[in-house]
mmCIF file of C-alpha atoms in Angstrom:
data_model
loop_
_atom_site.group_PDB
_atom_site.id
_atom_site.type_symbol
_atom_site.label_atom_id
_atom_site.label_comp_id
_atom_site.label_asym_id
_atom_site.label_seq_id
_atom_site.Cartn_x
_atom_site.Cartn_y
_atom_site.Cartn_z
ATOM 1 C CA MET R 20 0.000 0.000 0.000
ATOM 2 C CA SER R 21 1.525 3.289 -0.956
ATOM 3 C CA GLY R 22 1.841 6.191 1.459
ATOM 4 C CA ASN R 23 -0.948 7.933 -0.443
ATOM 5 C CA GLN R 24 -3.318 4.997 -0.004
ATOM 6 C CA MET R 25 -2.385 4.662 3.655
ATOM 7 C CA SER R 26 -3.119 8.314 4.356
ATOM 8 C CA ASN R 27 -6.644 7.789 3.039
ATOM 9 C CA LEU R 28 -7.329 5.157 5.715
ATOM 10 C CA THR R 29 -8.992 6.269 8.905
ATOM 11 C CA PHE R 30 -9.194 4.260 12.078
ATOM 12 C CA PRO R 31 -11.226 4.823 15.237
ATOM 13 C CA ASN R 32 -9.320 6.081 18.250
ATOM 14 C CA THR R 33 -9.520 2.723 20.023
ATOM 15 C CA VAL R 34 -6.969 0.068 20.957
ATOM 16 C CA ASP R 35 -7.967 -1.948 17.887
ATOM 17 C CA GLY R 36 -7.887 1.138 15.683
ATOM 18 C CA ASN R 37 -4.398 1.973 16.937
ATOM 19 C CA VAL R 38 -3.168 -1.550 16.146
ATOM 20 C CA LEU R 39 -4.626 -1.330 12.632
ATOM 21 C CA ARG R 40 -2.953 2.057 12.178
ATOM 22 C CA LYS R 41 0.440 0.616 13.179
ATOM 23 C CA ILE R 42 -0.023 -2.328 10.818
ATOM 24 C CA ALA R 43 -0.880 0.023 7.950
ATOM 25 C CA GLU R 44 2.167 2.182 8.754
ATOM 26 C CA LYS R 45 4.338 -0.915 8.246
ATOM 27 C CA GLY R 46 3.044 -1.080 4.677
ATOM 28 C CA ILE R 47 0.867 -4.164 5.155
ATOM 29 C CA ASP R 48 -2.064 -4.303 2.726
ATOM 30 C CA LEU R 49 -5.215 -4.115 4.849
ATOM 31 C CA SER R 50 -7.444 -4.865 1.873
ATOM 32 C CA LYS R 51 -6.254 -8.483 1.701
ATOM 33 C CA PRO R 52 -7.002 -11.367 4.074
ATOM 34 C CA MET R 53 -4.444 -12.208 6.721
ATOM 35 C CA LEU R 54 -4.171 -14.528 9.680
ATOM 36 C CA ILE R 55 -5.186 -12.707 12.850
ATOM 37 C CA ASP R 56 -4.361 -14.451 16.115
ATOM 38 C CA PHE R 57 -6.955 -13.629 18.789
ATOM 39 C CA ALA R 58 -5.903 -14.068 22.418
ATOM 40 C CA ILE R 59 -8.319 -15.233 25.093
ATOM 41 C CA ASP R 60 -7.470 -14.798 28.760
ATOM 42 C CA CYS R 61 -8.559 -17.754 30.889
ATOM 43 C CA SER R 62 -8.856 -17.984 34.654
ATOM 44 C CA ASP R 63 -6.972 -21.296 34.940
ATOM 45 C CA GLU R 64 -5.941 -24.456 33.081
ATOM 46 C CA ASP R 65 -9.397 -26.037 33.307
ATOM 47 C CA SER R 66 -10.976 -22.908 31.848
ATOM 48 C CA ALA R 67 -8.406 -22.856 29.027
ATOM 49 C CA ASN R 68 -9.151 -26.492 28.191
ATOM 50 C CA GLU R 69 -12.904 -25.841 28.156
ATOM 51 C CA VAL R 70 -12.410 -22.818 25.888
ATOM 52 C CA LEU R 71 -10.206 -24.908 23.588
ATOM 53 C CA LYS R 72 -12.880 -27.629 23.356
ATOM 54 C CA ARG R 73 -15.596 -25.057 22.702
ATOM 55 C CA LEU R 74 -13.618 -23.407 19.892
ATOM 56 C CA GLU R 75 -12.681 -26.734 18.313
ATOM 57 C CA LYS R 76 -16.343 -27.769 18.400
ATOM 58 C CA LYS R 77 -17.100 -24.592 16.402
ATOM 59 C CA GLY R 78 -14.483 -25.562 13.796
ATOM 60 C CA PHE R 79 -11.588 -23.378 14.939
ATOM 61 C CA ILE R 80 -8.043 -24.613 15.343
ATOM 62 C CA ALA R 81 -6.837 -23.149 18.624
ATOM 63 C CA ARG R 82 -4.037 -23.736 21.109
ATOM 64 C CA THR R 83 -3.531 -23.201 24.819
ATOM 65 C CA TYR R 84 -0.579 -21.412 26.369
ATOM 66 C CA CYS R 85 0.606 -21.185 29.960
ATOM 67 C CA ASP R 86 2.880 -18.358 31.046
ATOM 68 C CA GLU R 87 4.968 -20.211 33.597
ATOM 69 C CA GLU R 88 6.174 -17.013 35.288
ATOM 70 C CA ASP R 89 2.733 -16.148 36.633
ATOM 71 C CA ASN R 90 0.889 -19.404 35.830
ATOM 72 C CA SER R 91 -1.649 -17.527 33.669
ATOM 73 C CA TRP R 92 -3.494 -19.372 30.919
ATOM 74 C CA SER R 93 -4.503 -18.196 27.468
ATOM 75 C CA VAL R 94 -5.989 -19.664 24.339
ATOM 76 C CA TYR R 95 -5.016 -18.400 20.897
ATOM 77 C CA VAL R 96 -7.329 -18.777 17.927
ATOM 78 C CA PRO R 97 -6.092 -17.793 14.464
ATOM 79 C CA VAL R 98 -8.716 -16.537 12.030
ATOM 80 C CA GLU R 99 -8.131 -15.634 8.394
ATOM 81 C CA MET R 100 -9.931 -12.396 7.653
ATOM 82 C CA ILE R 101 -9.610 -8.970 6.113
ATOM 83 C CA PRO R 102 -8.537 -6.767 9.037
ATOM 84 C CA ASP R 103 -11.601 -4.579 9.338
ATOM 85 C CA HIS R 104 -12.026 -2.710 12.640
ATOM 86 C CA ASP R 105 -15.726 -3.484 13.064
ATOM 87 C CA GLU R 106 -15.302 -7.163 12.184
ATOM 88 C CA ILE R 107 -12.418 -7.528 14.623
ATOM 89 C CA VAL R 108 -14.437 -5.881 17.409
ATOM 90 C CA ASP R 109 -17.509 -7.988 16.555
ATOM 91 C CA PHE R 110 -15.444 -11.179 16.637
ATOM 92 C CA GLN R 111 -13.963 -10.294 20.032
ATOM 93 C CA ASN R 112 -17.421 -9.452 21.394
ATOM 94 C CA ALA R 113 -18.764 -12.783 20.111
ATOM 95 C CA LEU R 114 -15.874 -14.582 21.811
ATOM 96 C CA ASP R 115 -16.601 -12.761 25.068
ATOM 97 C CA GLU R 116 -20.284 -13.622 24.939
ATOM 98 C CA ASP R 117 -19.688 -17.266 24.023
ATOM 99 C CA LEU R 118 -16.808 -17.920 26.422
ATOM 100 C CA ALA R 119 -17.887 -15.968 29.521
ATOM 101 C CA GLN R 120 -19.361 -19.183 30.926
ATOM 102 C CA PHE R 121 -15.779 -20.474 31.245
ATOM 103 C CA GLY R 122 -14.468 -17.351 32.961
ATOM 104 C CA ALA R 123 -12.669 -16.315 29.760
ATOM 105 C CA LYS R 124 -12.377 -12.975 27.971
ATOM 106 C CA SER R 125 -10.784 -11.842 24.728
ATOM 107 C CA ASP R 126 -7.436 -10.177 25.346
ATOM 108 C CA GLY R 127 -6.312 -8.562 22.107
ATOM 109 C CA TRP R 128 -4.996 -9.798 18.806
ATOM 110 C CA GLY R 129 -1.985 -9.705 16.562
ATOM 111 C CA THR R 130 -0.879 -10.516 13.042
ATOM 112 C CA PHE R 131 2.264 -10.922 10.989
ATOM 113 C CA GLY R 132 0.370 -9.526 7.993
ATOM 114 C CA ASN R 133 -0.217 -11.113 4.627
#
């Protein structure tokens, strides 16, 4: 994406908007699909395993991760999508609604681009 095209993009002044802005500044083409890795914060190992099962049942390929320093658990779910602010926010909200029963909450996202 050229500097001209990038300057035409506008992003909301939100955490997600700021991440999209930084990605665009790196020259990554936001009009093409890319793998976005959504993080889900879980209360403990059992919660992480329940979240993993729930996501796999819905057809996602996810993985658990334990940060051994503080024994915190997360689940990461990669989704191929065009990085649109509203779609990213909607997906995180859907995760929160669906996974709240396991004491889990979406905790950001990242991408290496396309």
